Coordinates of C-alpha atoms and ligand atoms in Angstrom, one line a residue:
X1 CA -7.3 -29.0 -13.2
X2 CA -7.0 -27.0 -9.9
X3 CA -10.7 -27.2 -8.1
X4 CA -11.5 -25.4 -4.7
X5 CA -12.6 -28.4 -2.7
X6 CA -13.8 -26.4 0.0
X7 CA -18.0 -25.2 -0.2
X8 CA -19.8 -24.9 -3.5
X9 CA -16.9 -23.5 -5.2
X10 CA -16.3 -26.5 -7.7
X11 CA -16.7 -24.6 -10.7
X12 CA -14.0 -22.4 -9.6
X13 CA -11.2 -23.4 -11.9
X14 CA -7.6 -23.1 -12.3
X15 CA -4.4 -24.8 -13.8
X16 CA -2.4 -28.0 -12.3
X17 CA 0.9 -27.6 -10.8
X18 CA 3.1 -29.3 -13.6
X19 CA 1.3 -27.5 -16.8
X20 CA 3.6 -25.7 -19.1
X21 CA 2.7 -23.7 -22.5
X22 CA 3.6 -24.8 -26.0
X23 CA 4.0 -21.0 -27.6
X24 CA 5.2 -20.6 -31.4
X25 CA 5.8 -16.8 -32.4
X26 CA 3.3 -14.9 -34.6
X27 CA 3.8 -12.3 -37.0
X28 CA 0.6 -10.5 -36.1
X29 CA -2.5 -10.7 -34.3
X30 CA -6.0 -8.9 -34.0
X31 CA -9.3 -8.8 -32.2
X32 CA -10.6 -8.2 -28.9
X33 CA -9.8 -9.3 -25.3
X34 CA -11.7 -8.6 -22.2
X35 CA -10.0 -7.9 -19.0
X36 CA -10.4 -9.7 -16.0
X37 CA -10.8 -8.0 -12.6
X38 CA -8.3 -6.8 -10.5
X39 CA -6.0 -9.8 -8.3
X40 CA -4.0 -7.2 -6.6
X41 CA -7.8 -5.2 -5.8
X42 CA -9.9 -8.6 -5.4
X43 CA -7.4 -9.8 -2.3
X44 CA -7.8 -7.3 0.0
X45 CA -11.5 -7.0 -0.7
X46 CA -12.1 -10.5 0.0
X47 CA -10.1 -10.3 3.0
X48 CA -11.9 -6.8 4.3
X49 CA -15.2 -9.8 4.3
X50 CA -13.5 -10.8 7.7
X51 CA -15.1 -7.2 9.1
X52 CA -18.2 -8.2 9.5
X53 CA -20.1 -10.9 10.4
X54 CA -22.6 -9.6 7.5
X55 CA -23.2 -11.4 4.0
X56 CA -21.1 -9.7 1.4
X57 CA -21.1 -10.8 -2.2
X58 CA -18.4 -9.8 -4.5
X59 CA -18.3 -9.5 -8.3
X60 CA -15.6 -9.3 -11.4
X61 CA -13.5 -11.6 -9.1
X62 CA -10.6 -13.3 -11.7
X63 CA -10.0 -17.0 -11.8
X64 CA -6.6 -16.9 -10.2
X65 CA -4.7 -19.5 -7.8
X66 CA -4.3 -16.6 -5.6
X67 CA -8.3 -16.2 -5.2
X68 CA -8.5 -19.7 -4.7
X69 CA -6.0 -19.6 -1.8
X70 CA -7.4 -16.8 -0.2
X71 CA -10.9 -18.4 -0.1
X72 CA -9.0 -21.7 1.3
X73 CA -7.8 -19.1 3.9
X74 CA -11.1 -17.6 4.4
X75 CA -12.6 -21.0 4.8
X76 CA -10.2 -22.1 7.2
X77 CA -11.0 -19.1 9.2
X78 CA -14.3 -19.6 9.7
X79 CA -15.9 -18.0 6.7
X80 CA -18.4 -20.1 4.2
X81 CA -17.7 -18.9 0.8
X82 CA -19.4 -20.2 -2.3
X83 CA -18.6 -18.8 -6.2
X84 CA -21.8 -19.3 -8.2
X85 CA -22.8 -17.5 -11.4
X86 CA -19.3 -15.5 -11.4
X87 CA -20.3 -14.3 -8.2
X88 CA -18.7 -14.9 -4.7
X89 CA -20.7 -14.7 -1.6
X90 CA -19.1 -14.6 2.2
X91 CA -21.2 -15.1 5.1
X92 CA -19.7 -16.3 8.5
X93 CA -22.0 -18.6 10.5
X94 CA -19.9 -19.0 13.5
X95 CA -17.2 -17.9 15.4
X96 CA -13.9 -17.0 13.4
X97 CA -10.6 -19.1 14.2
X98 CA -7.7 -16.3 14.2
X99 CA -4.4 -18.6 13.0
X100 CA -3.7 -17.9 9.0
X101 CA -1.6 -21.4 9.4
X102 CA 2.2 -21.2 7.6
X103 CA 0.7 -24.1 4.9
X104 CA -1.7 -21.0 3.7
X105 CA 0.8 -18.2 4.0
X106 CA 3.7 -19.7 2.5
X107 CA 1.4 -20.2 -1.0
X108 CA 0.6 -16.7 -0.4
X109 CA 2.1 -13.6 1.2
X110 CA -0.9 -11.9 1.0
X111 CA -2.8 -14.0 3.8
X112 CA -0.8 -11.1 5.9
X113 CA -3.4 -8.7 5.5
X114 CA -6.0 -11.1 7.6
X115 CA -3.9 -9.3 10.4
X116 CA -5.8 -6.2 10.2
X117 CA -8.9 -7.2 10.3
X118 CA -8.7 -9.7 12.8
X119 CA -7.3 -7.2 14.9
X120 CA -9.7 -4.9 14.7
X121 CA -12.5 -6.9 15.6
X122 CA -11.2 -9.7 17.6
X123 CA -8.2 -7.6 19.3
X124 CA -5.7 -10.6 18.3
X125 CA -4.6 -12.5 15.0
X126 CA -1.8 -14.6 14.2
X127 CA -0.2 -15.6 11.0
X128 CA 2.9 -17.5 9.8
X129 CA 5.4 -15.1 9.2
X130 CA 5.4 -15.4 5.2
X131 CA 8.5 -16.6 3.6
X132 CA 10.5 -14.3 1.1
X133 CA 9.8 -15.1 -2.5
X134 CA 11.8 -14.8 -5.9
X135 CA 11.6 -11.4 -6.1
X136 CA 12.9 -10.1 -2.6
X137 CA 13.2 -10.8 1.3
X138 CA 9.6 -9.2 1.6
X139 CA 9.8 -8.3 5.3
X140 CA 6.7 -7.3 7.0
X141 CA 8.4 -4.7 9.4
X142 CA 6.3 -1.7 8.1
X143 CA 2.9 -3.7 9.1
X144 CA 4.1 -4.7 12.6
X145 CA 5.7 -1.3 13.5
X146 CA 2.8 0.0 12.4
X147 CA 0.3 -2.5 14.2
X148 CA 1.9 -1.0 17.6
X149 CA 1.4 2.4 16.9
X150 CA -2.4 1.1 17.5
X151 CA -1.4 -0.4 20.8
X152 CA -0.7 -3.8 19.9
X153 CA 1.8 -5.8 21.1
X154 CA 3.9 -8.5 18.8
X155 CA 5.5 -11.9 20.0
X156 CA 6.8 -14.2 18.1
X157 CA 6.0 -18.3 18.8
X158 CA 7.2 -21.0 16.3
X159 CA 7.5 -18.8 13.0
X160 CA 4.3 -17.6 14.1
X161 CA 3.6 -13.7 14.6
X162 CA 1.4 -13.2 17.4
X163 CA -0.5 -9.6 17.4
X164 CA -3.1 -8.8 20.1
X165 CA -4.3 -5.7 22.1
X166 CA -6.6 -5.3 25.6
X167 CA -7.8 -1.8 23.7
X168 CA -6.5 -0.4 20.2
X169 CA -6.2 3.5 19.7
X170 CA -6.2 5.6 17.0
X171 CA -2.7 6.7 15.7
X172 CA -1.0 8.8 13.5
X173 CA 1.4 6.7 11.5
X174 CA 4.0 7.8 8.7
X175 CA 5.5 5.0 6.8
X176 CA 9.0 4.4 5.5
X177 CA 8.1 3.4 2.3
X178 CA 4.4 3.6 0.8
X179 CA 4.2 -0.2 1.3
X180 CA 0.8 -1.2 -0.6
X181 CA 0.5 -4.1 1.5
X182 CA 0.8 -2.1 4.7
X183 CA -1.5 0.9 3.8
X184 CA -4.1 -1.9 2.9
X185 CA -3.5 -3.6 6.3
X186 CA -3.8 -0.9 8.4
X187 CA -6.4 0.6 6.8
X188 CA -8.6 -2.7 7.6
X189 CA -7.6 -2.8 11.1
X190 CA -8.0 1.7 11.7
X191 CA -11.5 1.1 10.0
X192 CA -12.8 -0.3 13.4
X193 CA -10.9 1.9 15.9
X194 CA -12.7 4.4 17.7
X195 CA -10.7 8.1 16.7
X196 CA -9.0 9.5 13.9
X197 CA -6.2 7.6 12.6
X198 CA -4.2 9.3 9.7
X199 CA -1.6 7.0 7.5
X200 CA 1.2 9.5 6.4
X201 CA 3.0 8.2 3.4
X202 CA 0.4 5.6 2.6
X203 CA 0.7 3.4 -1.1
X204 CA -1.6 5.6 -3.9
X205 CA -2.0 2.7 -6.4
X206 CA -5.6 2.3 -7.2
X207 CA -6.1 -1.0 -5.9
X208 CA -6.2 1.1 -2.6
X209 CA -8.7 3.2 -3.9
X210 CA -11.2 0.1 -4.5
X211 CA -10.6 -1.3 -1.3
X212 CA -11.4 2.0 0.1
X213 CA -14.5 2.1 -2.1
X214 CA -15.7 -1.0 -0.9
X215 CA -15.2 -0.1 3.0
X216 CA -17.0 3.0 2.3
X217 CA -20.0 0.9 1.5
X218 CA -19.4 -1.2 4.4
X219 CA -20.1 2.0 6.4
X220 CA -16.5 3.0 6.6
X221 CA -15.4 6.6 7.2
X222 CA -12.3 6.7 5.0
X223 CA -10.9 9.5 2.7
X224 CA -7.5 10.7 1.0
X225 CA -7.2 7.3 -0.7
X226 CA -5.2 7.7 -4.3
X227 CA -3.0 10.3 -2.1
X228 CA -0.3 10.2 0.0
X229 CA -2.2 11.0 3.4
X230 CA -5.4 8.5 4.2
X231 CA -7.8 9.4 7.3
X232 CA -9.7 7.2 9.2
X233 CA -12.4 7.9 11.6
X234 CA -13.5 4.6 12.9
X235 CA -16.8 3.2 13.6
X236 CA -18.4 0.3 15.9
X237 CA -19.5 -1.9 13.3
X238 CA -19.3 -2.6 9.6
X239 CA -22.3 -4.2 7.2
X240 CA -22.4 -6.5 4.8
X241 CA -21.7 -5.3 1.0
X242 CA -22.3 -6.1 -2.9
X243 CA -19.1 -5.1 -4.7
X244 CA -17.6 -5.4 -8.2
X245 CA -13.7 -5.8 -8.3
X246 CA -11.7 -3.0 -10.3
X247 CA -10.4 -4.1 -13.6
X248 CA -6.8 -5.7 -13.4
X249 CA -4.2 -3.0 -13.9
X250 CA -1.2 -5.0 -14.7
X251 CA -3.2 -7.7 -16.9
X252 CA -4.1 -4.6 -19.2
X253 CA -0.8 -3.1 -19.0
X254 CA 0.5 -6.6 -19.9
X255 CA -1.6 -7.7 -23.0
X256 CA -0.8 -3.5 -24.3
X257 CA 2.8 -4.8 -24.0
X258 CA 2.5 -7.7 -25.7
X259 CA 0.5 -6.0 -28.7
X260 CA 2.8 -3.4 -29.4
X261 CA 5.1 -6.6 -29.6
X262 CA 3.8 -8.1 -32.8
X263 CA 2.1 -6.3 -35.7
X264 CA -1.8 -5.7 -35.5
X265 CA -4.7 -4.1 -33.5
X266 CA -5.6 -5.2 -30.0
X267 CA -9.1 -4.0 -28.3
X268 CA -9.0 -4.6 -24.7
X269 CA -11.8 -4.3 -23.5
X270 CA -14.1 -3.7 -19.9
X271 CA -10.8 -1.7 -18.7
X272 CA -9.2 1.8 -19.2
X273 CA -5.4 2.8 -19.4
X274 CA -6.6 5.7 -17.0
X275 CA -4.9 4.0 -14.3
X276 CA -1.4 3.2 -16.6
X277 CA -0.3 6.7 -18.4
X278 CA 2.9 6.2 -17.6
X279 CA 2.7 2.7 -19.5
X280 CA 0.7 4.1 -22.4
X281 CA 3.3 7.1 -22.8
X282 CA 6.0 4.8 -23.3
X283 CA 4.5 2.4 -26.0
X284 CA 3.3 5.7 -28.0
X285 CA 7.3 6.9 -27.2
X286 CA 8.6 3.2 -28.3
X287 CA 6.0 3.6 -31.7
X288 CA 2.9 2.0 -31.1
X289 CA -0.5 3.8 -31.4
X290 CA -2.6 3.9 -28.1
X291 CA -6.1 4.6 -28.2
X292 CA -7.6 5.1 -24.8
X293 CA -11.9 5.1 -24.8
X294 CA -14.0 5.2 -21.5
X295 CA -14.5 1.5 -20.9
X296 CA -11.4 -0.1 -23.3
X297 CA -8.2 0.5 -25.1
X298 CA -6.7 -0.3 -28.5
X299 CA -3.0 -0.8 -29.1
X300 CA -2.0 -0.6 -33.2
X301 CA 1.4 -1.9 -33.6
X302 CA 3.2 -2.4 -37.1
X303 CA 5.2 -5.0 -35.5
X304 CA 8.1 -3.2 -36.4
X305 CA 11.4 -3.3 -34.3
X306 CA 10.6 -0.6 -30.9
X307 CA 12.4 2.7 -30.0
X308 CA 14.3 1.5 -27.4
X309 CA 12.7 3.4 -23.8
X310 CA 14.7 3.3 -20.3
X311 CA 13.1 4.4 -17.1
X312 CA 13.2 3.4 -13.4
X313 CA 10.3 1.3 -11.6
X314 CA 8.8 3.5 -9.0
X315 CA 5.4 3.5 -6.5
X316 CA 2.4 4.6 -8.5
X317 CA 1.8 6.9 -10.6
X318 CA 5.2 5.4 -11.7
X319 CA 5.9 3.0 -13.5
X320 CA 4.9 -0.1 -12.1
X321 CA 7.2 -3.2 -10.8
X322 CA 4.9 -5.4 -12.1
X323 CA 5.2 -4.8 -15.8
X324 CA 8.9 -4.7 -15.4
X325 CA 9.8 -7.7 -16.5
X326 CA 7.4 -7.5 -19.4
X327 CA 8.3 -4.2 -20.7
X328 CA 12.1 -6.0 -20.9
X329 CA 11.1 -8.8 -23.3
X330 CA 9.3 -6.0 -25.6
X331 CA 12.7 -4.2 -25.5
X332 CA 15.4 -7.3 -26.6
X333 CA 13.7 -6.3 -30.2
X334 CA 14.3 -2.4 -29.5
X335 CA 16.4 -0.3 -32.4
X336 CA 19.6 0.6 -29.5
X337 CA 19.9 0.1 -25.7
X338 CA 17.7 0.6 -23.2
X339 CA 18.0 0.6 -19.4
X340 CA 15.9 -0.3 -16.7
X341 CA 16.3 0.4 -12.9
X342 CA 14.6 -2.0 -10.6
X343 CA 13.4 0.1 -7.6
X344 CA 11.3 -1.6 -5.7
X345 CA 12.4 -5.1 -5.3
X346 CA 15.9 -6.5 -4.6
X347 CA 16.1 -9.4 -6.5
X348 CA 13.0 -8.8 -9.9
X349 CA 15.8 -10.0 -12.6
X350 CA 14.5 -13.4 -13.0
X351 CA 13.6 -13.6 -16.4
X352 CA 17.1 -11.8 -17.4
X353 CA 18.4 -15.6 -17.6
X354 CA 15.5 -17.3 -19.4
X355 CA 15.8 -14.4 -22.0
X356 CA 19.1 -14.5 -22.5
X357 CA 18.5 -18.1 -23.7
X358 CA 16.2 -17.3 -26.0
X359 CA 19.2 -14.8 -27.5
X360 CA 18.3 -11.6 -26.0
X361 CA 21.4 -9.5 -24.8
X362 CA 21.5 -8.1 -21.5
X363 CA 23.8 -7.1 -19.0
X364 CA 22.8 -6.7 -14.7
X365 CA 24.8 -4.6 -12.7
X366 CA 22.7 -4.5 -9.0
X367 CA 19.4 -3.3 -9.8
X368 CA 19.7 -1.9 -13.3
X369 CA 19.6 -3.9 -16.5
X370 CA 20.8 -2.6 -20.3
X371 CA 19.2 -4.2 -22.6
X372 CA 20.5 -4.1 -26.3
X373 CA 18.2 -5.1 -28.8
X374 CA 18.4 -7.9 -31.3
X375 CA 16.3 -8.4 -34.4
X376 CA 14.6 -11.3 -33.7
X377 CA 14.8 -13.8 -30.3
X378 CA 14.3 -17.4 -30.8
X379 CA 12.3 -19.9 -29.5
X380 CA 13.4 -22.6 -26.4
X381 CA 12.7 -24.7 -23.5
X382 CA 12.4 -21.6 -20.9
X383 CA 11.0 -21.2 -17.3
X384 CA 9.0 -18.7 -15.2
X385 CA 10.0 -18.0 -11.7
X386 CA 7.2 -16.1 -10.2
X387 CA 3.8 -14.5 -11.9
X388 CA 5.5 -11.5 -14.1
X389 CA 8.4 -13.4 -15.1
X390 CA 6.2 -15.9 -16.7
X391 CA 4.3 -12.9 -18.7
X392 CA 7.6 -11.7 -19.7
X393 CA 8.7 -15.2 -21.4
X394 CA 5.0 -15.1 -23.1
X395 CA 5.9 -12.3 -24.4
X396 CA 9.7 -12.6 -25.9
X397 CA 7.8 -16.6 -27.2
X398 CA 5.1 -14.9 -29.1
X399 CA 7.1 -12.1 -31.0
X400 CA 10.2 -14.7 -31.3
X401 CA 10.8 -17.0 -34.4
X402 CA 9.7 -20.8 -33.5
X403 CA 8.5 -22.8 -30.9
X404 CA 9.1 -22.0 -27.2
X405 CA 8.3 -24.4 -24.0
X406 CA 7.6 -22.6 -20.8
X407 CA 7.4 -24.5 -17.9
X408 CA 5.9 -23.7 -14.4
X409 CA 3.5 -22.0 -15.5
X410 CA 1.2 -22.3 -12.2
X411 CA 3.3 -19.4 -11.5
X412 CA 1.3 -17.5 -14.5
X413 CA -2.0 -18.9 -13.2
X414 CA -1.6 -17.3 -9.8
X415 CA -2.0 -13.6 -11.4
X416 CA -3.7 -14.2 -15.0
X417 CA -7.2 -15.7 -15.8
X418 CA -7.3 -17.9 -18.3
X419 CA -4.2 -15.9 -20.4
X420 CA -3.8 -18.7 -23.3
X421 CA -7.8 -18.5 -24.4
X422 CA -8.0 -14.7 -24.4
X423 CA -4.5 -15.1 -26.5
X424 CA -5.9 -17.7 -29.0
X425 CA -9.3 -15.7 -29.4
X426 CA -6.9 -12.9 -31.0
X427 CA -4.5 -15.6 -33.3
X428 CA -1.5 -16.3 -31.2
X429 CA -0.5 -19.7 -31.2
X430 CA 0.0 -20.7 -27.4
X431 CA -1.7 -24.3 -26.1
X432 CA -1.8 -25.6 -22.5
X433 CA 0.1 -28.8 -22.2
X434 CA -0.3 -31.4 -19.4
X435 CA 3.3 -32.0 -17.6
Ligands
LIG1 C1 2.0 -5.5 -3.6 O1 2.8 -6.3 -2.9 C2 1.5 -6.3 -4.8 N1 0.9 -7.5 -4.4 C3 2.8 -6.7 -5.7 O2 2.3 -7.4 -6.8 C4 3.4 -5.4 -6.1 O3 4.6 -5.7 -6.9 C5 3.8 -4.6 -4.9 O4 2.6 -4.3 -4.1 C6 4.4 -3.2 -5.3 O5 3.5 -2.5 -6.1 C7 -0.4 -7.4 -4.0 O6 -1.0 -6.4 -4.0 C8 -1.1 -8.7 -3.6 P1 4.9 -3.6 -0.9 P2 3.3 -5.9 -1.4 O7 4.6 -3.8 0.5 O8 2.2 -5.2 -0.7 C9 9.2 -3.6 1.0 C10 2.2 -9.2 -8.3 O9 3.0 -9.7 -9.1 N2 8.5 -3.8 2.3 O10 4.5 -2.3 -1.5 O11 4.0 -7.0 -0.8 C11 9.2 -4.8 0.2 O12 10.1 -5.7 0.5 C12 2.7 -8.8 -6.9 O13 1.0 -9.1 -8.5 C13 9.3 -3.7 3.5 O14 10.5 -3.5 3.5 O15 4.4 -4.8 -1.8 C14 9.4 -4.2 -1.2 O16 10.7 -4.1 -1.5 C15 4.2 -9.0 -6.8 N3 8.6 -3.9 4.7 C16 8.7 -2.9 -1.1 O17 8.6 -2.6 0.3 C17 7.3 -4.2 4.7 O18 6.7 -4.3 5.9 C18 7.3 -2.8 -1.7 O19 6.5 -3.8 -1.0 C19 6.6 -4.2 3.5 C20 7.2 -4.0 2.3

């Protein structure tokens, strides 16, 4: 198993690199599973620790690779951060190096947001530029322009983006495309800057809102979060914080997925579907009951064949990337044809491939895939390709006849905590394997 060598984080636990899953497919399943907190939330919090040289401890954290290499990052940077009794605490005891090195980037694209804050209070940063991934080229054009609206200026030194600034001003920006990444970035780095700076087209997804919660209690001035406009008036200095991650949006909307997939009732619990109507309107439209309460959500599914539901992927409140993929493999069982339009990323058809294997049929033309369902996939030596793909093979394995082998599956443990227990503890029949 994965341990974080660096500090007291030893108990801070993930997969090894050649794991796979040994999945055979269920008729039904039942019972409860608790939600983890949010990865795409937790990342930027941990990250906005680099804007003070307070204590901050942070809470609801998920046991993903991801966390671990952002602590690794953190670490590296100068920060001491030890996870004890499911709690992380971030204090900095001397001065901060500014280089996120390419060997931490590349593992995570991420790391990029250490720009912000780096900026802001040191008035320089530099980071490998990250590499593109599976799903798309992933430029980082929107941050830099961006940056330079604040007064920075940007060279470039041995695949190394160098950002620095004598002063930084307040700006009013308006991005291209409401790039999460970006809004989050800029928001850490506007935070600190004396003035009003106003982010026009800004990323609404709630994992904005929580980092934006959690620099409020830092002292930030911020407001308009969850809209399309943000405004920033910054301050001198921020303090140190106690802060409990969001739940995780896309592990809920995954595990409703993969209940309406086979035939019981699944509780999820310490999470909402407040944050995933879009998602939840789809399952009731594809037959499945969804029962949303304050603090959980129940999906009862007959198992029976879905109504087959297209749609396009769009920035929140749409319907998200992320559970692209997913929502596929719940569709190659649909009654008819369904379409999906990948919006956001250039190249999210992965799992088309792995699926097809398994008997699913499904044709790509560009950015839009028609799926036409089957009545039953079946099970075979399959792959994941990056975190979503690999939920989307868990769920065509679990709701296909026979045993499945999924390899790679450190993709899977960079964006879901402990997936195969909270999967057991509800009957499916998934095991870890050593590769
Ligand atoms: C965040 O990535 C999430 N990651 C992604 O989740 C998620 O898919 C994505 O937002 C969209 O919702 C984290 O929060 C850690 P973007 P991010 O900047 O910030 C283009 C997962 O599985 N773009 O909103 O990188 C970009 O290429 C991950 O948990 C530029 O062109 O996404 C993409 O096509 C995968 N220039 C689109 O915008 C830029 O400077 C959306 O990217 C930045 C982005």
């Amino acid at each position: 198993m994965w341990y974080l060598v660096t500090g007291d984080l030893k108990h801070f636990r993930t997969g090894d690199l050649m794991d796979n899953f040994v999945i055979n497919g269920v008729k039904g399943a039942s019972g409860d599973i608790s939600i983890s907190g949010s990865k795409n939330a937790a990342l930027p919090i941990l990250i906005s620790s680099l804007l003070t040289s307070e204590k901050v401890e942070f809470e609801n954290v998920p046991k993903l690779r991801d966390i671990q290499s952002t602590l690794e990052l953190l670490n590296y940077l100068g920060k001491k951060c030890v996870f004890a009794k499911n709690k992380f605490t971030i204090s900095e005891n001397h001065s901060l190096n500014y280089h996120a090195p390419y060997d931490l980037v590349r593992k995570m694209r991420a790391s990029i947001l250490v720009a912000g804050p780096l900026l802001a209070r040191f008035k320089q940063a530099r980071f490998s530029l990250p590499g593109g991934c599976t799903i798309g080229v992933r430029p980082v054009d929107i941050h830099l322009e961006s940056f330079k609206k604040f007064g920075a200026s940007i060279s470039y030194s041995g695949g190394d983006v160098i950002i620095s600034a004598k002063r930084l001003k307040a700006a009013h920006i308006k991005l291209k495309f409401p790039s999460v990444g970006a809004t989050e970035n800029l928001m850490m780095c506007a935070v600190l800057i004396k003035g009003k700076t106003v982010i026009e087209n800004c990323a609404k997804e709630p994992e904005i809102k929580d980092l934006a919660d959690c620099l409020r209690l830092m002292g930030a001035r911020v407001k308009g979060d969850g809209t399309s406009t943000i405004e920033i008036n910054g301050v001198k200095k921020l303090t140190g914080v106690k802060y409990s991650v969001m739940p995780d949006r896309i592990e809920t909307g995954t595990f409703m997925i993969l209940a309406a997939a086979v035939k019981g009732e699944i509780n999820l619990l310490n999470t909402s579907s407040k944050n995933l109507a879009i998602v939840s309107k789809y399952l009731r439209r594809s037959g499945v009951k969804v029962k949303d309460c304050a603090n959980s959500v129940k999906i009862i599914s007959t198992g029976k064949r879905p109504n087959p539901v297209s749609f396009k992927t769009a920035p929140y409140p749409g319907f998200p990337t992320d559970l692209q993929s997913v929502w596929m493999a719940y569709m190659c069982r649909a009654e008819g044809k369904s379409t999906i339009h990948e919006n956001i990323f250039e190249n999210r058809f992965m799992h088309v491939g792995e699926l097809l294997r398994m008997g699913a049929k499904i044709t790509v033309t560009e950015e839009t895939a028609v799926i036409t369902g089957v009545d039953m996939l079946k099970g075979a030596p399959i792959m994941s390709s990056d975190i979503r793909a690999g939920a989307a093979l868990i769920v065509a394995a679990t709701a296909a006849s026979g045993k499945s082998t999924l390899r790679r599956i450190y993709h899977i443990d960079r964006g879901y905590d402990g997936i195969e227990e909270k999967m057991r503890a509800v009957g499916f029949k998934i095991i870890r394997r050593k590769g």
